[in-house]
Short mmCIF file of C-alpha atoms and ligand atoms in Angstrom, two decimals:
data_model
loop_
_atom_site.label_atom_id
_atom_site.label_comp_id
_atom_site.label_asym_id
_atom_site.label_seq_id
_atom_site.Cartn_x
_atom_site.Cartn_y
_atom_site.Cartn_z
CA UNK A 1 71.89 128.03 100.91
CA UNK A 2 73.24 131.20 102.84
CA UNK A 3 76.56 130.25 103.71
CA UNK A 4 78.49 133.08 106.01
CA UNK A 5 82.17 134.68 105.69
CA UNK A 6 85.02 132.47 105.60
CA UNK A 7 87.45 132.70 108.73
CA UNK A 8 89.76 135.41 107.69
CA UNK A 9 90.92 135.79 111.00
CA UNK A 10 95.08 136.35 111.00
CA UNK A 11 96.84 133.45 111.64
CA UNK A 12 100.90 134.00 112.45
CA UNK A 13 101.21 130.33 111.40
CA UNK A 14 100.43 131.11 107.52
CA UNK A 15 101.42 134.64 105.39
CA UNK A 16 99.15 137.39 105.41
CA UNK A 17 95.50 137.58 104.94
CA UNK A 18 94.57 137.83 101.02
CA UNK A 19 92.53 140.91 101.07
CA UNK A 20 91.79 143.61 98.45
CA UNK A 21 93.43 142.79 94.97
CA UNK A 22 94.98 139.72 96.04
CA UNK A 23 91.52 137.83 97.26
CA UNK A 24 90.19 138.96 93.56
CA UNK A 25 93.16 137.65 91.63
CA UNK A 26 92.74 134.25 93.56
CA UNK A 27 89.08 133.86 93.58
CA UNK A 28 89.66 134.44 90.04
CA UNK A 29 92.30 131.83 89.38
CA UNK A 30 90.35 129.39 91.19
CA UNK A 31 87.11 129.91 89.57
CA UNK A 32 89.25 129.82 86.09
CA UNK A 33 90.72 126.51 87.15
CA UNK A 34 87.40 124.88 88.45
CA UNK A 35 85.18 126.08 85.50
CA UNK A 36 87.87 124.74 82.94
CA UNK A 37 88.37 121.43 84.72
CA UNK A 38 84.35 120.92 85.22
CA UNK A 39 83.50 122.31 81.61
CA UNK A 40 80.91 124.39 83.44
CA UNK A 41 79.43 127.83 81.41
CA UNK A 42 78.77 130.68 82.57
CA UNK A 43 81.89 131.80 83.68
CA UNK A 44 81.59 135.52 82.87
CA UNK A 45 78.32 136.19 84.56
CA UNK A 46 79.74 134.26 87.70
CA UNK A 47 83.26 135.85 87.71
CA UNK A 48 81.34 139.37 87.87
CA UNK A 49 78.80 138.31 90.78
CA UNK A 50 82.24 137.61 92.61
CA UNK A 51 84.05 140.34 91.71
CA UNK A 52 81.07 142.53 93.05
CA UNK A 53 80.33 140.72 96.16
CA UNK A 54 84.30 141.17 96.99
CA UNK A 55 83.88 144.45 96.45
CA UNK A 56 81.15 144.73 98.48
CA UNK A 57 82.28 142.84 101.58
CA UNK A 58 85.95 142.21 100.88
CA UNK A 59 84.49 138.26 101.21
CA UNK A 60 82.87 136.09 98.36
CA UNK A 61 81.28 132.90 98.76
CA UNK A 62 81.54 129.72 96.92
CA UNK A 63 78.53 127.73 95.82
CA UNK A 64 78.30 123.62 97.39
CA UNK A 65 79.42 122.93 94.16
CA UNK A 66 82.63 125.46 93.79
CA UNK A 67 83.49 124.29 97.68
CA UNK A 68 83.66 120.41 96.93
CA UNK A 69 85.70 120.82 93.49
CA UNK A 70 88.29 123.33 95.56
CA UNK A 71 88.59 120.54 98.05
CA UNK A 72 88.88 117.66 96.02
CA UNK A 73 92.00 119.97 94.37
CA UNK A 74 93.27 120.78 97.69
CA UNK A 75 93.61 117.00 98.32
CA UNK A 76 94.83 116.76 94.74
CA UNK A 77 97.65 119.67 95.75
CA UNK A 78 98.35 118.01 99.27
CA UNK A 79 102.75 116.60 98.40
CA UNK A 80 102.79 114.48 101.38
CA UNK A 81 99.50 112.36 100.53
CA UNK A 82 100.55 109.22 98.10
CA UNK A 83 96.65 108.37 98.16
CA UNK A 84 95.95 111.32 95.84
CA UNK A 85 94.37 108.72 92.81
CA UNK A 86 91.53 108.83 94.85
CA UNK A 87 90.52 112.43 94.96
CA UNK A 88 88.01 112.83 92.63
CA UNK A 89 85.63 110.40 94.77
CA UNK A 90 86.16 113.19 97.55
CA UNK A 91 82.60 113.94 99.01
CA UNK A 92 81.82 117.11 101.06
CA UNK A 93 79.73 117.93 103.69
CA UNK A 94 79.04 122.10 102.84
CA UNK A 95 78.11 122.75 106.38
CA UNK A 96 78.94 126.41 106.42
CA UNK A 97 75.70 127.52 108.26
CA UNK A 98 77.15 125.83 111.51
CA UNK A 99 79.46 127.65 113.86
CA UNK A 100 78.18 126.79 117.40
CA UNK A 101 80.47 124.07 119.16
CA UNK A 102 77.64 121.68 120.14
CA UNK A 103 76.30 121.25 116.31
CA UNK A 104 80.14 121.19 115.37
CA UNK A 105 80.32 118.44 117.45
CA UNK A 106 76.98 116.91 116.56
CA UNK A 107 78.21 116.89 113.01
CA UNK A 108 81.68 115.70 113.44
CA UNK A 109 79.66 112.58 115.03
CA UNK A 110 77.84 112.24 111.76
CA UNK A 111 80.92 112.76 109.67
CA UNK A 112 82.47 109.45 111.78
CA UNK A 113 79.22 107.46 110.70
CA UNK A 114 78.69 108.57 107.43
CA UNK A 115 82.87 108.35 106.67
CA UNK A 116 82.82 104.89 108.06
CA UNK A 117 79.56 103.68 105.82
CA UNK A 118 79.88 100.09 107.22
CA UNK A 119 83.58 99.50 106.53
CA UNK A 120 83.53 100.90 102.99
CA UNK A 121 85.40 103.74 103.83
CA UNK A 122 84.75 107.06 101.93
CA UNK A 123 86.43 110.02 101.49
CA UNK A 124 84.64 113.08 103.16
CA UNK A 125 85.51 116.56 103.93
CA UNK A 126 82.67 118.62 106.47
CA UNK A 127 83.31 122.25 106.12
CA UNK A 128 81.86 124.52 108.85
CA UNK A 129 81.46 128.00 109.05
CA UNK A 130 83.46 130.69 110.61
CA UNK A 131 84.62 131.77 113.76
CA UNK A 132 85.04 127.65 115.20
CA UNK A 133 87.73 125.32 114.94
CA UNK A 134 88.79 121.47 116.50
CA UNK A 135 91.45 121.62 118.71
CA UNK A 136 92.40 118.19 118.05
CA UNK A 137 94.70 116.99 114.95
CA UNK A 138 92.50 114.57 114.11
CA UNK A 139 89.21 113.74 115.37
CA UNK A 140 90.08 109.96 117.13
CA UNK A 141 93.43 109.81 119.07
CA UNK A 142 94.66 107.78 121.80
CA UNK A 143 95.49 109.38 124.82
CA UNK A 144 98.93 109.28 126.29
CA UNK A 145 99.19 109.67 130.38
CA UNK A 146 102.63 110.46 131.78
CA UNK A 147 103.46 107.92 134.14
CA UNK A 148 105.50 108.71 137.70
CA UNK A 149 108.16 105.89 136.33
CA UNK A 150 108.66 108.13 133.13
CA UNK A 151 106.74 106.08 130.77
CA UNK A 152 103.57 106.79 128.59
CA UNK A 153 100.15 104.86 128.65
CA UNK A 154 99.07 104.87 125.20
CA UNK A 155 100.33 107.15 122.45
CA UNK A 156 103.07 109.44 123.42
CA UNK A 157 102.33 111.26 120.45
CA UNK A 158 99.37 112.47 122.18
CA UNK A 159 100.78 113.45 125.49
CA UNK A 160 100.50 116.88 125.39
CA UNK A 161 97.11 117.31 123.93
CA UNK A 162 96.20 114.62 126.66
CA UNK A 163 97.78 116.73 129.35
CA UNK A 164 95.64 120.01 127.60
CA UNK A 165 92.59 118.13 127.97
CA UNK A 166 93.28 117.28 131.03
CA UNK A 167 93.55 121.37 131.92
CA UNK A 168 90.60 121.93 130.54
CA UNK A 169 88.49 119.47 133.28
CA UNK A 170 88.78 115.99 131.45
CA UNK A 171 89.03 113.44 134.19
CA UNK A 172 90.75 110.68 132.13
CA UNK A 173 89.73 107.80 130.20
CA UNK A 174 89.59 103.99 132.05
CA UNK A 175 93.30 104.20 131.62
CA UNK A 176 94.28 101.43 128.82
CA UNK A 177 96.89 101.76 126.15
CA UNK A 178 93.93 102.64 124.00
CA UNK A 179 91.29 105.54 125.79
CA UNK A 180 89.92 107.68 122.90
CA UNK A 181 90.78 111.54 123.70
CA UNK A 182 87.55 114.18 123.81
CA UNK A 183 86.77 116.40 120.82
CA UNK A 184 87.88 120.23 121.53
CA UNK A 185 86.17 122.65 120.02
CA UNK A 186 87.37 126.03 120.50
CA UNK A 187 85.06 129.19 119.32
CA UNK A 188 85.55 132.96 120.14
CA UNK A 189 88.29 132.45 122.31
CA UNK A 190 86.63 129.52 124.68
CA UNK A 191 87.12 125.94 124.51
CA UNK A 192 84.68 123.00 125.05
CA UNK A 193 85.70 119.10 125.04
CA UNK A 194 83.13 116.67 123.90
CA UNK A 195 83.31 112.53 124.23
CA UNK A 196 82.60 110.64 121.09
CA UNK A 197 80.06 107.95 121.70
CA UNK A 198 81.50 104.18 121.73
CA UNK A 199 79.64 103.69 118.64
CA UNK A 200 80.89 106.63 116.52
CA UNK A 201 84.67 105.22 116.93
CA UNK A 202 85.28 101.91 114.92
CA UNK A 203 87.82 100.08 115.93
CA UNK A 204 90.06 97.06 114.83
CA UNK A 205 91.83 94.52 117.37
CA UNK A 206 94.86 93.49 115.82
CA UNK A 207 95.77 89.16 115.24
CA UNK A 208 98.44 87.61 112.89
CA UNK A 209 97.15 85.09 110.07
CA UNK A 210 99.64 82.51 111.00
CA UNK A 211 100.59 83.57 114.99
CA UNK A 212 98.47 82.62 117.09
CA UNK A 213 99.79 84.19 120.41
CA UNK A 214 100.01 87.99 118.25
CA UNK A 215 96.44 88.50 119.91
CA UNK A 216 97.76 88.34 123.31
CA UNK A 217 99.99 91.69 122.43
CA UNK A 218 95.81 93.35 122.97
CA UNK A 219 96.93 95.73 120.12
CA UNK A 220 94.27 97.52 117.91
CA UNK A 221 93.58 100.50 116.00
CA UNK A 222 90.84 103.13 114.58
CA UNK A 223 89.75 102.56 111.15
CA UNK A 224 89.62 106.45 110.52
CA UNK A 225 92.10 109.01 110.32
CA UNK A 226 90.10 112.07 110.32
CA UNK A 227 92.74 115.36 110.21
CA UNK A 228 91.11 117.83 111.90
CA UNK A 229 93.32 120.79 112.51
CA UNK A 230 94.18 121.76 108.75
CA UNK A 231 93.01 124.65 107.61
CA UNK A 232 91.45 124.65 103.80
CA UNK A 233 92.45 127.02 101.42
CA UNK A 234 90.77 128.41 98.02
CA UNK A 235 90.06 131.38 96.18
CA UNK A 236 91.88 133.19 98.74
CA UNK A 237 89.58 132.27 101.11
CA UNK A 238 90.42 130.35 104.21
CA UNK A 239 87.91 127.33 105.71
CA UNK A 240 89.64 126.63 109.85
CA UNK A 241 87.38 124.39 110.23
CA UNK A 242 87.16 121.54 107.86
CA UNK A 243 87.87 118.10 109.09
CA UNK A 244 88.55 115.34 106.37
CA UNK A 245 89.27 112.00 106.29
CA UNK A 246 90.33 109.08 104.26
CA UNK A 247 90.92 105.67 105.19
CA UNK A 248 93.92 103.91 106.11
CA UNK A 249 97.70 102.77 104.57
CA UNK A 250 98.36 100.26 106.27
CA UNK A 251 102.21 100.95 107.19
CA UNK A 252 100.87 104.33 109.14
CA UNK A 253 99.69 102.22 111.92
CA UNK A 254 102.09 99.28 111.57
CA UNK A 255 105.66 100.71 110.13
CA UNK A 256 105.07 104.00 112.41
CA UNK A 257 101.93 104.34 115.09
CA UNK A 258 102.38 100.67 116.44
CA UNK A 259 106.05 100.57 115.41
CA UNK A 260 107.95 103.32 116.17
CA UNK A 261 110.23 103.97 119.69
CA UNK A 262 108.61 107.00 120.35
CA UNK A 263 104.73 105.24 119.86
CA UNK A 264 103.69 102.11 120.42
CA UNK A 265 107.21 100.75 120.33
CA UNK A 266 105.90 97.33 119.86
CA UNK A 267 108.77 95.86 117.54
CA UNK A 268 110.73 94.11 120.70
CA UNK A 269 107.54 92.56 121.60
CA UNK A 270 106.64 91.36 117.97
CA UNK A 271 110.03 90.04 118.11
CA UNK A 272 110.01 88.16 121.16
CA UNK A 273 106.89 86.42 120.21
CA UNK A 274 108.62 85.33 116.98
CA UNK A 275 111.22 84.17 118.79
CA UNK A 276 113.96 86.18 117.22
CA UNK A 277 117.11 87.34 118.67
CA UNK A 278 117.16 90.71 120.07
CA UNK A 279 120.48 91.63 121.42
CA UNK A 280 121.88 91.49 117.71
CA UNK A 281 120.92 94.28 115.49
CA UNK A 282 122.23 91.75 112.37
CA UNK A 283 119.70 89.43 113.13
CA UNK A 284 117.51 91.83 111.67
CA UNK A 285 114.48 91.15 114.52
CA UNK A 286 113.29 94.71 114.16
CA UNK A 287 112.82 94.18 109.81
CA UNK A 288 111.04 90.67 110.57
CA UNK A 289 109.11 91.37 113.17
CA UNK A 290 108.05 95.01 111.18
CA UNK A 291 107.00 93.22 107.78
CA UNK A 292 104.91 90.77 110.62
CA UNK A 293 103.18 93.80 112.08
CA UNK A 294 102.27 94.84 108.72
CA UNK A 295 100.74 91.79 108.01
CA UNK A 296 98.69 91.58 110.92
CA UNK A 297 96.87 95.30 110.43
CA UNK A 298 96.44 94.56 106.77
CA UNK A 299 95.09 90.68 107.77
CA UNK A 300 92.67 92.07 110.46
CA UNK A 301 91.44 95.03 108.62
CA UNK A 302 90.60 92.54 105.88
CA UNK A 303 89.05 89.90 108.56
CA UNK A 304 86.78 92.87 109.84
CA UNK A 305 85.54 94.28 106.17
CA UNK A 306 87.39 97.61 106.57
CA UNK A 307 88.78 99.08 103.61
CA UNK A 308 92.52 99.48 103.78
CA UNK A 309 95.41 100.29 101.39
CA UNK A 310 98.81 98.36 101.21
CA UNK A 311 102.02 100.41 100.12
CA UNK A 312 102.22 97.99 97.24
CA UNK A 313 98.84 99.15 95.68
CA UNK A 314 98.42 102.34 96.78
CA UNK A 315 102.02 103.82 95.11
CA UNK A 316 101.24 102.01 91.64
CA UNK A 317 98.47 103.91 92.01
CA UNK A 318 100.08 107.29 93.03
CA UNK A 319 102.00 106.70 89.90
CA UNK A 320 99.37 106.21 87.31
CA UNK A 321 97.89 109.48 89.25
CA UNK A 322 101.18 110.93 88.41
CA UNK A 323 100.49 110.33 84.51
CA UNK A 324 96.83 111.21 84.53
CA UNK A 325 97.99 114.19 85.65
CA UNK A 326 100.69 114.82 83.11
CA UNK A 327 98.43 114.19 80.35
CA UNK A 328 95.92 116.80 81.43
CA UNK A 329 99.04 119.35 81.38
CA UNK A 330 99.79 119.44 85.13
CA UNK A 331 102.98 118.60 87.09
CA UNK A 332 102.13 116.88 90.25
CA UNK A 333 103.72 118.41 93.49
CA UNK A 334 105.37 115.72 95.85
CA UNK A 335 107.22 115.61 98.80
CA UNK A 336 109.37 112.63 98.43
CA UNK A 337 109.95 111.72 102.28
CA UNK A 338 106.51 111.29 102.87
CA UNK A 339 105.45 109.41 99.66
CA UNK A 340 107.60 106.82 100.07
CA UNK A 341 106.47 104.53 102.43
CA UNK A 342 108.50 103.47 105.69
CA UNK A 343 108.50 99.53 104.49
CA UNK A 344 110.27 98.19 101.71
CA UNK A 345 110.72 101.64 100.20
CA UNK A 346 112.57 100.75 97.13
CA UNK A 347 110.33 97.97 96.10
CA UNK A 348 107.67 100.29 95.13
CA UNK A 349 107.78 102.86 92.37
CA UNK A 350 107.89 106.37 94.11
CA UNK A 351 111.10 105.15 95.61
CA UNK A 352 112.80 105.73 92.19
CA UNK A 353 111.40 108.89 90.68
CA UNK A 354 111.79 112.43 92.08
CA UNK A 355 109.36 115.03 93.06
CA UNK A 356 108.55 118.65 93.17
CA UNK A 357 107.51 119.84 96.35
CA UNK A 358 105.28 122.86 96.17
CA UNK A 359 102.33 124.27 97.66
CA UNK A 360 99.98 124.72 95.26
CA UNK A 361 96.68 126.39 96.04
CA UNK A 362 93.76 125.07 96.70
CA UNK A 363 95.70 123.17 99.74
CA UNK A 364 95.89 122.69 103.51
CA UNK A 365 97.77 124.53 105.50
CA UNK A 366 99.21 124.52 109.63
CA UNK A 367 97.34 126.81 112.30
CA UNK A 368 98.47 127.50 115.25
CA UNK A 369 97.98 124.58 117.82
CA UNK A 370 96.43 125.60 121.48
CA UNK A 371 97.56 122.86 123.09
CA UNK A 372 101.51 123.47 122.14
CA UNK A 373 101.49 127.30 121.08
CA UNK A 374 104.64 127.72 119.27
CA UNK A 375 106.96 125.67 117.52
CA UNK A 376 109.71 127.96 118.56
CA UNK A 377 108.80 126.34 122.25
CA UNK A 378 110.97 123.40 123.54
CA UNK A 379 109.43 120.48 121.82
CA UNK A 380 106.25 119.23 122.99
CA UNK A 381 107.36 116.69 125.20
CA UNK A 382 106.37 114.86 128.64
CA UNK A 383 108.56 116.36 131.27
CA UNK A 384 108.85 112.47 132.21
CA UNK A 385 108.95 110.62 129.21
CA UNK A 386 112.07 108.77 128.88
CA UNK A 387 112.32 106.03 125.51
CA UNK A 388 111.63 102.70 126.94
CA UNK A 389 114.49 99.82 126.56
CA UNK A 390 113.74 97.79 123.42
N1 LIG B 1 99.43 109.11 109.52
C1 LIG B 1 98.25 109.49 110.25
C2 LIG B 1 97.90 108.43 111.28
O1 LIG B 1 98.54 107.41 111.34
C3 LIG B 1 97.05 109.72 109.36
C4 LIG B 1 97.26 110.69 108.21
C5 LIG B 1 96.18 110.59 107.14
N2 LIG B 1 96.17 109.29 106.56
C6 LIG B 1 95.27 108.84 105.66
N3 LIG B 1 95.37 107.63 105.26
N4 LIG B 1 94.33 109.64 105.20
O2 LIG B 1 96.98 108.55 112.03
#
């Protein structure tokens, strides 16, 4: 297949394009790395079709095969992912011919379907082509409307890419805790918004195994987190637009999306329906009722057949990740904040080890976000959005 140039459009958000010498010494170290790791021949003869077509157009192109090993080692690469055991079962959608926002979004809808393969979660990566890009950070999100009594519907987290959309000529959602945001797609300067279809977003209503009033909390939660704003890196070449997605850990919805103040916030209620006492901090209500939220995602992700890891499992095995690794000769680059998970931390193994962080390449990197231009801004915030009382 013909696949086109690679983005190599500047982005301030990331150093300076590779170009010249630099884009050959890295498509060079990458193709070393990948034809050494996959045992594949015929290195020299494809090392000098590169070189030449570099030369040529100061651009080289990957095969399928060269783009879905570089991915699977830019998940590999990624320090703040403790799922990385998993990346060799990484499958990718080379979708490089595509660039115009309504087959983007055509194929993003397949990526949903095919990603969610009846509850059996798999890994999958859809790389587009050139010169398009998801506004979005990931593909499903909750929107968050500022409220004139300074509180947020739904996920504050999402406030200001709810407010963008809104900009842009979205007219809202029914207006629950839980409306699914459009799909942005921005190409050659202009952006479109697209809404999924109802069936393309799987969703999980939220009950407790041994509380019987948890269901009347009406929480719930998408079975796919699909990061869509990362840009993919390899060779020296750079991929905007390449959504991926894994499945859930179960303490990202319930020790952080459904948990923390500046979310969901739903600890006080948890409590409350335990019975616990909230006034005290040494009554420990927000630890009980936060072990009690985890058991309700991981119980009703369970109950519905949809794949999902707990912190227990998934760190032993980050670890035995961590010595595959070692014996094939490579140090594995961690970020320890983010590997250790927000529950129990010390009762799992990552807790007690240290890491390396470092950004090796293949990877993902930042780009500039269109709904909240620069970091240097005031933080992204709604200009009403005051923490509710616990
Ligand atoms: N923490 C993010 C969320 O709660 C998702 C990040 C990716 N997670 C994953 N399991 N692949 O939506």
């Amino acid at each position: 297949m013909e696949a086109r140039r690679a983005d190599f459009s500047p982005d301030p958000g990331h150093q300076g394009v590779p170009s010249g010498e630099s884009l050959i010494r890295e498509a060079r170290r990458f193709l070393r790395v990948v034809y050494a790791e996959q045992g594949w021949s015929g290195w020299a003869a494809r090392w000098s079709e590169v070189r030449a077509e570099i030369q040529r157009t100061a651009c080289w192109t990957p095969t399928s095969a060269e783009l879905t090993y570089g991915a699977k080692l830019a998940w590999r690469n990624s320090a703040r992912c403790v799922g990385r055991s998993y990346w060799p079962s990484l499958v990718v959608r080379d979708l490089r011919t595509v660039t115009r926002p309504d087959e983007v979004f055509a194929h993003l809808v397949t990526h949903l379907h095919d990603a969610w393969n009846g509850g059996q979660i798999r890994a999958l990566m859809s790389v587009f082509g050139p010169g398009v890009r998801v506004v979005n950070d990931q593909l499903i999100r909750y929107a968050g409307y500022c409220q004139a009594d300074g509180t947020v519907l739904g996920d504050p987290k999402n406030a200001e890419l709810t407010r963008y959309l809104q900009h842009l000529g979205w007219s809202g959602g029914p207006g629950t805790p839980f409306d699914v945001l459009p799909i942005a797609i921005e190409s050659h300067g202009s952006v479109k918004f697209y809404e999924l279809p109802a069936d393309a977003v799987r969703e999980v209503p939220l009950s407790h195994p041994d509380f019987a009033w948890f269901t009347e909390l009406g929480l719930k939660w998408h079975a796919l987190p699909v990061i869509s704003d990362l840009r993919l890196e390899m060779g020296g070449l750079r991929f905007a637009c390449a959504p991926f997605s894994g499945w859930y850990l179960q303490t990202e919805i319930a020790a952080r999306n459904l948990a923390d103040a500046d979310r969901y916030h739903q600890l006080p209620a948890v409590a409350r329906g335990m019975g616990l006492d909230t006034r005290r901090a040494r009554t420990l209500w927000q630890d009980r009722a936060l072990v009690e939220l985890n058991v309700a995602v991981l119980h009703s992700f369970d109950a519905a057949g949809v794949k999902i890891s707990d912190h227990h499992t998934v760190t032993r095995h980050f670890v035995r990740f961590e010595e595959r690794e070692r014996q094939a000769g490579r140090r594995v680059a961690g970020r320890w904040s983010w590997l250790v998970p927000p529950l129990s931390p010390a009762t799992t193994p990552v807790y007690h080890r240290r890491y390396e962080d470092r950004h090796d390449n293949p990877n993902f990197y930042p780009q500039t976000r269109l709904w909240a231009p620069s970091r240097r801004q005031a933080p992204a915030r709604c200009p009403f959005h005051v923490p509710r009382d616990p």
